[in-house]
């Protein structure tokens, strides 16, 4: 496949990435990890992956960042119910903390990934994860 902008032949994943970048410049790559999917399920794993992404890019030293439910729906292409359920699963597991703080006079949800609890959860569940999956 030739990419029309440069007639350069590229194969596989690189071709796809270049094509998406050229044709859909605002499209984002959403990160997830197989272990997160095994432990939390697909949608919470996708959300947690994005929370990890934003935690690394916030100016807050403790890793807090803010995002509205509507922001999550748009960013992750999830329904309101899927966002709420994913947040509930992650908060109930203890790997995500949340609080509501005013930003520019509006109440906005803030989130933080508790990496210590996340690693502890994987450590505790690692035996069952390995036993249940032939990939590890």
Coordinates of C-alpha atoms in Angstrom, one line a residue:
X1 CA 0.0 0.0 0.0
X2 CA 1.3 3.4 -0.9
X3 CA 0.6 6.3 1.3
X4 CA -0.6 9.1 -0.9
X5 CA 1.4 11.9 0.8
X6 CA 4.8 10.5 -0.1
X7 CA 4.5 7.4 -2.2
X8 CA 6.7 5.6 0.3
X9 CA 6.0 1.9 0.8
X10 CA 5.6 1.0 4.4
X11 CA 4.2 -2.3 5.7
X12 CA 1.9 -3.4 8.5
X13 CA 1.5 -1.4 11.7
X14 CA 3.7 1.5 10.4
X15 CA 1.4 1.8 7.3
X16 CA -1.7 1.9 9.5
X17 CA -0.3 4.4 11.9
X18 CA 0.9 6.7 9.1
X19 CA -2.5 6.4 7.3
X20 CA -4.4 7.2 10.5
X21 CA -2.2 10.1 11.2
X22 CA -2.6 11.5 7.7
X23 CA -6.4 10.9 7.4
X24 CA -7.5 11.3 11.1
X25 CA -4.9 13.7 12.7
X26 CA -7.0 14.0 15.9
X27 CA -7.3 10.3 16.5
X28 CA -5.6 9.2 19.7
X29 CA -3.9 5.9 20.6
X30 CA -5.4 4.4 23.7
X31 CA -3.1 2.2 25.8
X32 CA -4.1 -0.9 27.6
X33 CA -2.2 -3.8 29.1
X34 CA -3.1 -7.5 29.0
X35 CA -2.7 -7.9 32.7
X36 CA -5.1 -4.9 33.3
X37 CA -7.6 -6.6 31.1
X38 CA -7.3 -10.0 32.9
X39 CA -7.7 -8.3 36.3
X40 CA -10.3 -5.6 35.7
X41 CA -12.0 -6.4 32.4
X42 CA -11.7 -4.6 29.0
X43 CA -13.4 -1.3 29.6
X44 CA -11.9 -0.6 33.1
X45 CA -8.5 -1.7 31.8
X46 CA -8.7 0.9 29.0
X47 CA -9.8 3.6 31.4
X48 CA -7.0 2.7 33.8
X49 CA -4.5 2.8 31.0
X50 CA -5.6 6.3 30.1
X51 CA -5.5 7.3 33.8
X52 CA -1.9 6.2 33.9
X53 CA -1.2 8.2 30.8
X54 CA -2.8 11.4 32.3
X55 CA -1.2 10.8 35.7
X56 CA 2.2 11.0 34.0
X57 CA 1.4 14.2 32.3
X58 CA -0.1 16.3 35.1
X59 CA 1.7 19.1 36.9
X60 CA 0.5 17.8 40.2
X61 CA 3.3 16.0 42.0
X62 CA 1.0 13.5 43.6
X63 CA -0.4 12.5 40.2
X64 CA -3.9 14.0 40.5
X65 CA -5.6 15.1 37.3
X66 CA -9.1 16.2 36.5
X67 CA -11.5 14.9 33.8
X68 CA -15.3 15.1 33.6
X69 CA -17.6 12.1 32.9
X70 CA -18.3 13.7 29.5
X71 CA -14.5 13.9 28.8
X72 CA -14.2 10.2 29.6
X73 CA -17.1 9.4 27.3
X74 CA -15.6 11.3 24.4
X75 CA -12.0 10.2 25.0
X76 CA -12.8 6.5 25.4
X77 CA -15.9 6.3 23.2
X78 CA -17.8 4.8 26.1
X79 CA -21.4 5.3 27.1
X80 CA -22.3 7.1 30.4
X81 CA -23.1 3.7 32.0
X82 CA -19.8 2.2 30.8
X83 CA -17.8 5.2 32.3
X84 CA -19.6 5.0 35.6
X85 CA -19.2 1.2 35.9
X86 CA -15.5 1.3 35.0
X87 CA -14.9 4.1 37.5
X88 CA -16.8 2.1 40.2
X89 CA -14.7 -1.0 39.5
X90 CA -11.4 0.9 39.7
X91 CA -12.4 2.8 42.8
X92 CA -13.8 -0.3 44.6
X93 CA -10.6 -2.2 43.8
X94 CA -8.6 0.6 45.5
X95 CA -6.3 1.3 42.6
X96 CA -7.9 4.6 41.7
X97 CA -8.7 7.4 44.1
X98 CA -11.1 10.2 43.3
X99 CA -12.2 13.5 44.8
X100 CA -14.3 16.5 43.6
X101 CA -12.6 19.9 43.6
X102 CA -13.6 23.2 42.2
X103 CA -11.8 24.3 39.0
X104 CA -12.6 27.7 37.7
X105 CA -15.7 27.7 39.9
X106 CA -17.0 24.3 38.7
X107 CA -17.0 21.1 40.6
X108 CA -14.7 18.7 38.7
X109 CA -13.8 15.1 39.4
X110 CA -10.0 14.5 40.1
X111 CA -8.4 11.1 39.8
X112 CA -5.1 9.5 40.9
X113 CA -3.7 6.1 40.3
X114 CA -2.5 4.4 43.4
X115 CA 0.5 2.5 41.8
X116 CA 1.5 0.9 45.1
X117 CA -2.0 -0.7 45.5
X118 CA -2.0 -1.6 41.8
X119 CA 1.3 -3.5 42.1
X120 CA 0.1 -5.1 45.4
X121 CA -3.1 -6.2 43.7
X122 CA -1.0 -7.8 40.9
X123 CA 1.3 -9.4 43.4
X124 CA -1.6 -10.9 45.4
X125 CA -3.5 -12.1 42.3
X126 CA -0.4 -13.1 40.3
X127 CA -0.7 -16.8 41.0
X128 CA -4.3 -17.0 39.8
X129 CA -3.5 -14.8 36.8
X130 CA -0.7 -17.1 35.7
X131 CA -2.8 -20.2 36.3
X132 CA -5.7 -18.9 34.3
X133 CA -3.7 -17.7 31.3
X134 CA -1.5 -19.6 29.0
X135 CA 0.2 -16.3 27.9
X136 CA 2.2 -15.7 31.1

